[in-house]
Coordinates of C-alpha atoms in Angstrom, one line a residue:
M18 CA 113.7 72.4 107.2
S19 CA 111.8 75.7 106.0
S20 CA 108.6 76.5 107.7
D21 CA 107.1 77.4 105.2
R22 CA 106.7 73.5 103.9
I23 CA 104.7 72.9 107.0
S24 CA 100.8 74.9 106.2
A25 CA 100.0 74.8 109.8
V26 CA 103.4 76.3 110.9
N27 CA 104.4 79.0 108.4
L28 CA 101.2 81.3 109.5
Y29 CA 103.2 82.0 112.9
S30 CA 107.4 80.9 112.2
G31 CA 107.1 82.1 107.7
N32 CA 109.8 81.7 106.2
Q33 CA 112.5 80.8 108.3
N34 CA 114.8 77.4 109.5
I35 CA 113.3 74.8 112.1
F36 CA 113.9 72.0 113.6
V37 CA 111.1 69.9 113.7
C38 CA 110.7 66.8 115.4
E39 CA 109.0 63.4 115.1
Q40 CA 109.0 59.5 115.9
A41 CA 111.8 58.0 113.3
V42 CA 110.3 54.7 111.9
R43 CA 112.6 53.1 110.6
K44 CA 112.6 51.3 106.6
I45 CA 110.7 48.0 105.8
E46 CA 113.7 47.3 104.0
A47 CA 116.3 47.0 106.5
D48 CA 113.5 44.6 109.1
F49 CA 113.0 41.9 106.6
Q50 CA 116.7 41.7 104.6
Q51 CA 118.2 39.1 106.2
K52 CA 114.1 37.4 105.1
L53 CA 115.1 38.0 101.0
E54 CA 118.4 36.5 101.1
T55 CA 116.8 32.9 103.0
S56 CA 113.8 32.8 101.6
N57 CA 114.9 33.6 97.1
G58 CA 116.2 29.3 97.4
A59 CA 112.2 28.7 99.0
D60 CA 111.0 30.8 96.1
E61 CA 113.2 29.0 93.2
E62 CA 112.2 26.1 94.7
D63 CA 108.1 26.3 95.6
G64 CA 107.3 29.3 93.1
G65 CA 106.5 30.5 96.4
G66 CA 105.6 34.8 97.4
G67 CA 108.6 36.4 95.8
D68 CA 106.9 39.3 94.1
D69 CA 104.7 39.9 97.5
D70 CA 107.3 39.9 99.5
A71 CA 109.3 42.2 97.4
N72 CA 106.6 45.1 97.1
V73 CA 106.6 44.6 100.9
L74 CA 110.2 45.1 101.0
H75 CA 110.6 48.2 98.9
T76 CA 107.8 50.0 101.3
S77 CA 108.6 52.7 103.4
V78 CA 107.3 54.3 106.3
E79 CA 107.0 58.5 107.2
P80 CA 108.0 59.7 110.4
Q81 CA 104.9 59.8 112.9
P82 CA 103.3 62.1 114.9
L83 CA 104.2 62.1 119.0
T84 CA 102.9 61.6 121.7
I85 CA 101.0 65.0 123.9
M86 CA 103.7 64.1 126.6
K87 CA 106.5 63.1 124.4
A88 CA 106.3 66.9 122.8
R89 CA 105.7 68.4 126.5
K90 CA 109.3 66.6 127.1
L91 CA 111.3 68.0 124.2
V92 CA 110.2 71.3 124.7
S93 CA 110.8 71.5 127.9
W94 CA 114.7 70.4 127.6
Y95 CA 114.9 72.1 124.2
T96 CA 113.9 75.1 126.2
L97 CA 116.0 74.3 129.6
S98 CA 119.3 74.0 126.6
Q99 CA 118.8 77.9 125.7
N100 CA 118.4 79.3 128.9
P101 CA 120.8 82.0 129.5
S102 CA 121.1 81.7 133.4
M103 CA 121.7 78.5 133.4
S104 CA 125.8 77.9 133.3
A105 CA 126.1 74.9 131.4
V106 CA 124.8 76.7 128.3
E107 CA 125.9 80.5 128.7
S108 CA 127.4 80.6 125.5
S109 CA 125.9 78.7 123.7
P110 CA 124.3 79.8 120.2
A111 CA 120.6 80.2 120.0
L112 CA 118.6 77.7 117.8
H113 CA 116.5 77.4 115.3
P114 CA 112.7 77.3 116.7
L115 CA 111.6 74.2 117.3
W116 CA 108.5 72.6 116.1
V117 CA 107.2 68.7 117.3
R118 CA 104.1 66.9 115.8
C119 CA 101.5 65.6 117.7
D120 CA 99.3 63.1 117.7
M121 CA 96.3 65.0 118.3
S122 CA 95.5 62.3 120.9
D123 CA 95.1 64.7 124.0
P124 CA 91.4 66.0 124.6
A125 CA 92.6 68.9 123.1
G126 CA 93.6 67.4 119.9
T127 CA 97.2 69.5 119.6
T128 CA 99.0 69.0 116.5
W129 CA 102.1 70.7 116.6
L130 CA 104.0 72.5 120.6
G131 CA 106.3 75.3 119.4
A132 CA 108.9 76.6 120.9
E133 CA 111.2 80.3 119.3
T134 CA 113.6 82.3 121.4
V135 CA 113.8 85.9 122.0
R136 CA 116.3 88.0 121.4
V137 CA 117.7 91.3 122.9
T138 CA 120.6 92.0 120.4
N139 CA 121.2 88.7 119.5
K140 CA 120.9 87.9 123.6
I141 CA 117.8 85.7 124.6
T142 CA 115.9 86.8 126.5
G143 CA 112.8 84.8 126.8
M144 CA 110.6 81.9 124.1
K145 CA 107.7 81.9 122.6
L146 CA 105.4 78.5 123.2
Y147 CA 102.9 77.4 120.9
S148 CA 100.9 75.3 120.7
I149 CA 98.4 74.8 117.6
T150 CA 95.2 72.3 118.2
C151 CA 92.2 71.3 115.8
K152 CA 88.9 70.3 115.6
G153 CA 88.7 68.9 111.9
S154 CA 86.3 69.9 109.0
T155 CA 82.9 70.6 109.2
A156 CA 80.7 71.8 106.7
D157 CA 78.0 73.5 109.1
K158 CA 79.1 77.7 109.3
E159 CA 76.9 77.5 112.1
S160 CA 79.5 74.8 113.9
L161 CA 82.4 77.2 114.0
M162 CA 83.7 78.8 117.2
T163 CA 82.3 82.8 117.5
I164 CA 84.9 85.4 118.1
E165 CA 83.6 85.5 121.4
D166 CA 84.0 82.5 122.0
L167 CA 87.5 82.8 121.2
K168 CA 87.9 85.9 123.7
Q169 CA 86.9 83.8 126.2
E170 CA 89.4 80.8 125.1
H171 CA 92.0 83.1 125.1
K172 CA 91.2 84.6 128.4
K173 CA 92.1 80.8 129.9
R174 CA 95.3 82.1 130.1
H175 CA 95.5 85.8 130.1
H176 CA 92.8 87.7 132.2
S177 CA 93.7 90.9 130.6
S178 CA 90.5 93.2 129.9
S179 CA 92.4 95.1 127.3
V180 CA 92.4 93.2 123.7
G181 CA 93.0 93.3 120.6
I182 CA 91.8 91.7 117.9
K183 CA 92.8 91.4 114.1
G184 CA 91.4 89.6 110.9
C185 CA 92.8 87.9 108.1
A186 CA 92.2 86.8 104.7
R187 CA 93.7 85.0 101.2
F188 CA 91.8 84.8 98.1
N189 CA 93.2 82.6 94.6
L190 CA 91.8 85.5 92.2
F191 CA 94.0 83.4 89.0
G192 CA 95.7 79.9 89.0
S193 CA 94.0 76.4 88.6
T194 CA 90.6 76.6 87.9
V195 CA 87.3 73.8 88.3
V196 CA 85.3 73.6 85.3
E197 CA 82.6 70.8 85.1
N198 CA 83.6 69.6 88.6
T199 CA 87.7 68.8 86.2
T200 CA 90.1 70.8 87.8
I201 CA 92.2 72.5 85.1
E202 CA 96.0 72.5 86.6
S203 CA 98.0 76.0 85.9
H204 CA 101.6 77.0 87.5
S205 CA 100.6 80.5 87.9
S206 CA 99.3 81.1 90.9
V207 CA 98.0 84.4 92.0
T208 CA 96.3 85.4 95.5
V209 CA 95.9 87.8 97.7
D210 CA 96.4 88.5 101.4
F211 CA 94.4 91.3 103.4
K212 CA 95.0 92.4 107.1
W213 CA 92.3 94.5 109.0
S214 CA 91.1 95.0 112.5
H215 CA 88.3 95.6 114.5
V216 CA 86.7 91.6 113.4
E217 CA 82.8 91.5 113.8
S218 CA 82.3 88.0 113.1
I219 CA 83.6 84.9 111.9
L220 CA 84.4 84.9 107.9
E221 CA 83.8 88.6 107.7
I222 CA 84.7 89.8 104.3
P223 CA 87.7 91.6 104.5
P224 CA 86.2 95.8 103.8
L225 CA 87.5 98.4 101.7
S226 CA 90.6 99.4 105.0
S227 CA 92.7 96.6 104.6
T228 CA 95.7 96.6 103.5
A229 CA 96.4 93.5 100.1
T230 CA 99.7 92.5 99.0
L231 CA 99.7 90.2 96.0
N232 CA 101.4 87.4 95.7
I233 CA 102.2 87.0 91.9
K234 CA 103.8 83.2 90.7
I235 CA 103.5 83.2 86.8
A236 CA 104.9 80.4 84.6
S237 CA 105.6 80.7 81.2
G238 CA 104.4 78.7 78.3
D239 CA 100.3 79.0 79.8
M240 CA 98.4 78.9 76.4
R241 CA 96.2 81.6 78.2
S242 CA 98.8 84.1 78.2
P243 CA 98.4 87.1 76.0
M244 CA 103.0 85.7 75.8
F245 CA 102.0 82.6 74.4
E246 CA 103.1 83.2 71.5
M247 CA 106.5 85.3 72.7
Y248 CA 107.4 82.1 74.3
K249 CA 107.3 79.4 71.8
E250 CA 110.0 81.8 70.0
L251 CA 111.5 81.9 73.2
E252 CA 112.0 78.5 73.7
F253 CA 113.1 78.0 69.4
L254 CA 115.8 80.4 70.8
Q255 CA 116.7 78.6 73.8
T256 CA 117.2 74.9 72.0
L257 CA 119.5 77.1 69.6
A258 CA 121.6 78.9 72.8
E259 CA 121.0 75.2 74.3
G260 CA 122.6 73.0 71.0
L261 CA 125.5 75.2 71.7
R262 CA 126.2 73.9 74.7
T263 CA 125.9 70.5 74.5
G264 CA 126.1 69.9 71.0
E265 CA 122.7 68.3 70.8
T266 CA 118.7 69.7 69.9
E267 CA 115.9 68.1 69.8
W268 CA 114.4 70.4 66.6
M269 CA 110.4 71.4 66.5
E270 CA 108.4 70.3 64.0
S271 CA 108.3 73.2 61.7
P272 CA 105.4 74.9 61.2
E273 CA 106.1 75.9 57.7
S274 CA 104.9 73.9 54.4
M275 CA 108.1 75.0 52.6
S276 CA 111.4 73.4 53.3
A277 CA 113.6 76.9 55.1
V278 CA 115.6 76.6 51.9
S279 CA 113.4 77.2 49.9
L280 CA 111.3 79.2 51.6
I281 CA 114.5 81.6 51.8
N282 CA 115.5 82.0 47.6
V283 CA 112.2 82.8 47.4
Y284 CA 113.1 86.2 48.2
S285 CA 117.5 86.0 47.8
G286 CA 116.8 88.8 45.0
D287 CA 114.2 90.1 46.4
E288 CA 114.2 91.2 50.1
N289 CA 111.0 93.2 49.1
K290 CA 108.9 89.9 48.6
L291 CA 110.4 89.2 52.5
S292 CA 108.9 92.6 53.4
N293 CA 105.4 92.2 51.7
T294 CA 104.2 88.7 53.3
P295 CA 102.5 89.1 57.0
I296 CA 104.3 87.6 59.1
F297 CA 102.3 86.4 62.9
N298 CA 100.4 87.4 65.1
S299 CA 101.6 88.1 68.1
F300 CA 101.2 90.2 71.1
L301 CA 104.3 92.1 71.3
E302 CA 103.8 92.0 67.6
R303 CA 106.2 95.4 66.1
G304 CA 105.4 96.9 62.9
D305 CA 108.8 98.3 61.6
L306 CA 110.6 94.7 61.7
D307 CA 113.7 95.4 59.2
F308 CA 115.3 92.9 56.7
V309 CA 116.7 90.5 59.5
E310 CA 113.9 90.3 62.1
Q311 CA 112.1 89.6 59.7
L312 CA 114.8 86.2 58.1
W313 CA 114.7 84.9 61.9
V314 CA 111.2 84.9 62.0
R315 CA 110.6 82.9 58.9
M316 CA 113.9 80.4 60.0
R317 CA 112.3 80.3 62.7
N318 CA 109.2 78.7 61.8
S319 CA 111.1 76.4 58.9
V320 CA 114.9 75.5 59.5
T321 CA 114.4 71.5 61.2
S322 CA 118.7 70.7 61.1
Y323 CA 122.0 72.5 61.1
Q324 CA 122.2 72.0 57.9
D325 CA 118.4 74.3 57.6
I326 CA 120.5 76.9 58.6
G327 CA 124.3 77.0 57.0
E328 CA 121.9 76.9 53.6
C329 CA 119.8 79.5 53.6
L330 CA 122.4 81.9 55.6
K331 CA 124.6 81.2 52.9
L332 CA 121.6 82.4 50.4
V333 CA 121.3 85.3 52.1
T334 CA 125.3 86.4 52.7
E335 CA 125.9 85.6 49.0
A336 CA 123.0 87.9 47.3
L337 CA 124.9 90.5 49.8
R338 CA 127.8 89.8 48.4
H339 CA 126.9 90.5 44.8
S340 CA 125.6 93.4 45.9
D341 CA 121.5 91.5 44.9
I342 CA 119.7 93.2 47.6
K343 CA 120.1 95.8 49.7
P344 CA 118.4 95.4 52.8
W345 CA 117.4 98.1 55.7
I346 CA 117.9 97.6 58.9
H347 CA 117.9 99.1 62.0
R348 CA 121.0 101.4 62.3
D349 CA 121.7 100.1 66.5
S350 CA 121.3 96.0 65.2
S351 CA 123.8 93.9 66.5
S352 CA 124.2 91.1 64.9
S353 CA 127.3 89.7 62.6
L354 CA 124.4 89.2 59.4
S355 CA 123.9 93.0 60.1
T356 CA 127.8 94.0 60.6
L357 CA 128.0 92.3 56.9
I358 CA 124.6 94.0 56.1
R359 CA 126.0 97.4 56.5
Q360 CA 129.9 96.2 55.0
S361 CA 127.4 95.2 52.0
Y362 CA 126.3 98.7 51.9
H363 CA 130.1 99.7 50.4
Q364 CA 131.1 96.8 49.1
Q365 CA 133.5 95.7 51.9
M366 CA 131.8 92.2 53.1
D367 CA 134.4 90.6 55.5
S368 CA 135.1 86.7 54.1
V369 CA 132.3 84.5 56.6
S370 CA 133.3 80.6 57.3
L371 CA 129.4 79.2 56.7
T372 CA 131.1 76.4 58.4
G373 CA 130.4 74.4 62.8
V374 CA 128.7 76.3 64.9
T375 CA 129.4 80.0 62.8
P376 CA 125.5 80.1 61.4
V377 CA 124.3 78.7 64.8
N378 CA 125.0 81.8 66.6
M379 CA 124.8 84.2 63.8
L380 CA 121.4 82.9 64.0
L381 CA 120.9 82.9 67.5
E382 CA 122.1 87.2 67.8
M383 CA 119.5 87.3 65.0
G384 CA 117.0 85.9 67.6
L385 CA 118.1 87.6 70.9
D386 CA 118.2 91.1 68.9
K387 CA 115.1 90.9 67.7
M388 CA 113.3 90.0 71.1
R389 CA 115.1 92.4 72.4
K390 CA 113.2 94.9 70.7
D391 CA 110.3 93.9 71.3
Y392 CA 109.6 94.3 75.1
I393 CA 112.0 97.1 75.0
N394 CA 109.0 98.3 72.4
Y395 CA 106.3 96.6 75.1
L396 CA 108.3 98.4 78.2
L397 CA 109.2 102.1 76.8
G398 CA 105.8 102.1 74.9
E399 CA 103.7 101.4 78.2
G400 CA 106.3 103.9 80.4
L401 CA 107.0 101.0 82.4
T402 CA 110.3 101.7 83.0
T403 CA 113.5 103.3 81.0
L404 CA 116.6 102.4 78.7
N405 CA 119.1 102.9 81.8
H406 CA 117.1 100.1 84.0
L407 CA 117.1 97.5 81.1
C408 CA 120.8 98.2 80.8
F409 CA 121.8 94.8 82.4
Y410 CA 119.6 92.8 80.4
L411 CA 120.1 94.6 77.5
S412 CA 124.2 93.8 77.3
T413 CA 125.5 92.4 74.7
E414 CA 129.3 93.2 76.1
V415 CA 129.0 89.7 77.5
D416 CA 128.4 85.7 76.0
L417 CA 125.6 84.5 74.7
Q418 CA 124.4 81.6 76.8
E419 CA 124.3 85.0 79.5
Q420 CA 121.9 86.8 76.9
V421 CA 120.5 84.1 76.6
I422 CA 119.1 84.2 80.7
R423 CA 119.5 87.7 80.6
L424 CA 116.4 87.7 77.7
T425 CA 114.5 84.6 79.3
K426 CA 114.3 87.1 83.0
L427 CA 113.3 89.5 81.1
H428 CA 110.3 87.9 79.1
H429 CA 109.1 85.9 82.8
L430 CA 108.6 89.6 83.2
L431 CA 106.7 90.4 80.8
E432 CA 104.3 87.3 81.5
I433 CA 104.6 89.0 85.4
V434 CA 103.4 92.1 83.7
V435 CA 101.0 92.2 80.7
N436 CA 99.0 89.3 82.8
C437 CA 98.4 91.1 86.0
S438 CA 97.2 93.3 83.6
T439 CA 95.3 91.5 81.2
Y440 CA 93.4 89.3 83.6
L441 CA 93.6 92.2 87.0
A442 CA 93.9 95.3 85.3
L443 CA 95.4 96.3 87.1
P444 CA 95.8 100.4 86.6
Y445 CA 99.6 102.0 85.8
D446 CA 101.2 102.8 89.0
R447 CA 100.4 99.2 90.3
L448 CA 102.4 97.8 86.7
F449 CA 104.9 100.6 87.1
L450 CA 105.5 99.3 91.0
L451 CA 106.4 95.2 89.8
T452 CA 108.1 96.4 86.8
Q453 CA 110.2 98.2 88.8
S454 CA 110.2 95.2 91.7
C455 CA 110.7 92.1 89.2
L456 CA 113.4 94.3 87.4
Q457 CA 115.4 94.6 90.4
H458 CA 114.9 91.1 91.7
Y459 CA 116.9 89.7 88.6
K460 CA 119.3 91.7 89.0
T461 CA 121.1 89.6 91.8
S462 CA 118.6 87.1 91.5
P463 CA 118.4 83.2 89.5
Y464 CA 115.4 82.4 86.8
D465 CA 112.9 81.3 89.3
E466 CA 108.8 80.4 88.1
E467 CA 108.4 79.6 92.0
Y468 CA 109.6 82.8 93.6
E469 CA 106.6 84.8 94.6
F470 CA 106.6 88.4 93.7
K471 CA 104.5 90.7 96.4
L472 CA 102.2 93.9 95.3
Q473 CA 100.5 95.6 97.5
I474 CA 97.5 97.3 96.6
K475 CA 94.7 98.9 97.7
P476 CA 91.1 96.5 97.4
A477 CA 88.9 98.7 95.7
L478 CA 91.3 97.8 93.0
I479 CA 90.4 94.1 93.2
S480 CA 87.0 94.4 94.9
H481 CA 85.4 92.6 92.2
F482 CA 87.8 89.3 92.2
Y483 CA 86.9 88.8 96.1
Q484 CA 83.6 89.9 97.3
K485 CA 81.9 87.0 96.2
E486 CA 83.6 84.5 96.4
H487 CA 85.1 81.8 99.6
P488 CA 88.3 82.6 100.8
V489 CA 90.7 80.5 100.9
L490 CA 92.6 80.8 103.9
W491 CA 90.5 83.3 106.7
G492 CA 92.0 84.2 110.5
I493 CA 91.2 85.7 113.7
E494 CA 93.5 87.2 116.3
V495 CA 92.9 88.1 119.9
S496 CA 95.8 89.4 121.8
S497 CA 96.6 90.9 125.0
G498 CA 99.1 92.5 127.0
H499 CA 103.1 93.7 125.6
G500 CA 105.9 92.6 125.7
P501 CA 107.5 89.2 127.8
R502 CA 103.7 89.5 128.5
E503 CA 101.8 88.5 125.7
V504 CA 99.8 86.4 124.5
R505 CA 98.2 85.8 121.2
T506 CA 94.9 83.3 120.4
S507 CA 93.8 82.7 116.7
L508 CA 91.5 81.4 115.0
Q509 CA 92.0 79.4 111.4
L510 CA 90.0 78.2 108.7
S511 CA 91.1 77.3 105.3
D512 CA 89.2 75.2 102.6
T513 CA 92.0 72.4 103.4
P514 CA 93.6 71.1 105.8
L515 CA 96.5 73.2 107.0
V516 CA 98.0 69.9 109.1
D517 CA 99.7 67.0 107.1
H518 CA 99.7 64.2 109.3
V519 CA 96.2 63.9 110.8
V520 CA 93.8 63.0 108.2
F521 CA 90.7 64.8 108.4
E522 CA 87.2 63.9 106.8
T523 CA 86.0 66.7 104.1
G524 CA 83.0 67.4 101.9
K525 CA 82.0 69.9 99.5
L526 CA 82.4 73.1 101.7
V527 CA 85.2 72.3 104.3
Y528 CA 86.4 74.8 106.5
F529 CA 89.5 73.4 108.3
L530 CA 89.5 74.9 112.8
E531 CA 92.9 75.4 114.0
K532 CA 93.7 77.7 116.7
C533 CA 97.5 78.8 118.1
L534 CA 98.4 80.2 121.7
V535 CA 101.0 82.1 121.7
L536 CA 102.9 81.7 125.3
C537 CA 106.0 84.4 126.0
C538 CA 107.6 84.8 128.8
S539 CA 110.7 85.4 130.4
F540 CA 113.1 82.6 132.1
H541 CA 112.9 83.7 135.4
T542 CA 109.0 82.6 135.0
L543 CA 109.5 79.4 133.7

């Protein structure tokens, strides 16, 4: 599996594929299948516990951890299988790292044993061995190990007098919040990771000299976001696109009291009635909406069927054909309706059949055109990018479905940048770098709200967010030796358990203690 799915292992292996070894337990269904078959007749006759049996039969047991002796044996086999000095495995390919779940039954309280090959130019030259032990939870800071304790633990395996000490910490800056003991869940989160040297005490606040990296994961549709109104607009546009793709549309409830056709009929003889009416209050509201853009806004808020769309557009096209209106539109408007309006200036309108999916296509084009201009207006107005960098997202050469996908990516980019600007008050240079990173990522990657964007920042920019808060993760690492003789010993503290196969007691303020010993050595020394 991917190591990022296991909290404790992810601290050392990062985001890579690993082998996980655990004790397999058969599902109870198989064990009791025969009992179910033989007891059905009896249950029908005597009204026995058929329901109870059924509940038991559909229960399964999760894989279990191994004893330390079995875990060590497996790690030993793995190590032998990767030793290039053994002729039997000389040509075998290197395996993924191995991690074995342990049940904490040994005095040290081991929860994981790990092994990973060391390679130089694709040749295996050594093996890294990992051991993770846990001390459980505590609400007493004084009971935690000290830096001196950690050094002594390190010296049990390595007697070098020269050691290096590094610290790391993670703080939550934005995401789920607790109000009156109730957690308000959020699918968005912004955390910051710190790394620094010369640690002086356990749980010390990261110094301003630390390196800091923001981990940004923003979900669209959060009502707290300044982009929420724009999200609702995008949502309607996506509904239209989905309807064209599947043939089925789930229409949203209209916020307008007047029907769509009546609303359009009001100004079908005078476009000025449309232009002088307030439209909506959006974070990205522009003051230069042309006729087609304003038409989109009102239809978006009022249509509740395909028939509505067709009848509204029929009213407009008839008014254009008879020169009842000569509306103003932007020069670069690219929708089909904009083309008809330009033609109407010269009384040379093409014939258009407003049947089938044509009206929906026309409305979708109107929305795409309008929303692209909204996003361009903000990004260029804030100096966050250039039109050249936006070409991929603004192209009308691809089909409408792909245009919607690219607009959705652009919206997500805006969600990320605007939230970081609004809630973290990041300066221009960081927002510019974040924008370029998002633009580059989405040129080649699919839309994914779970993806974490990374951004380097100076700790001073966010010091007021974290200096009075508790970290969600805090760690220290002692290291000595180099190359094949390097040994690292680390202490990790977390407000939630980093091991999911062991149950820990929890309190109001809980820190989870974990030690990891990393031993790297050449094969001839094993």
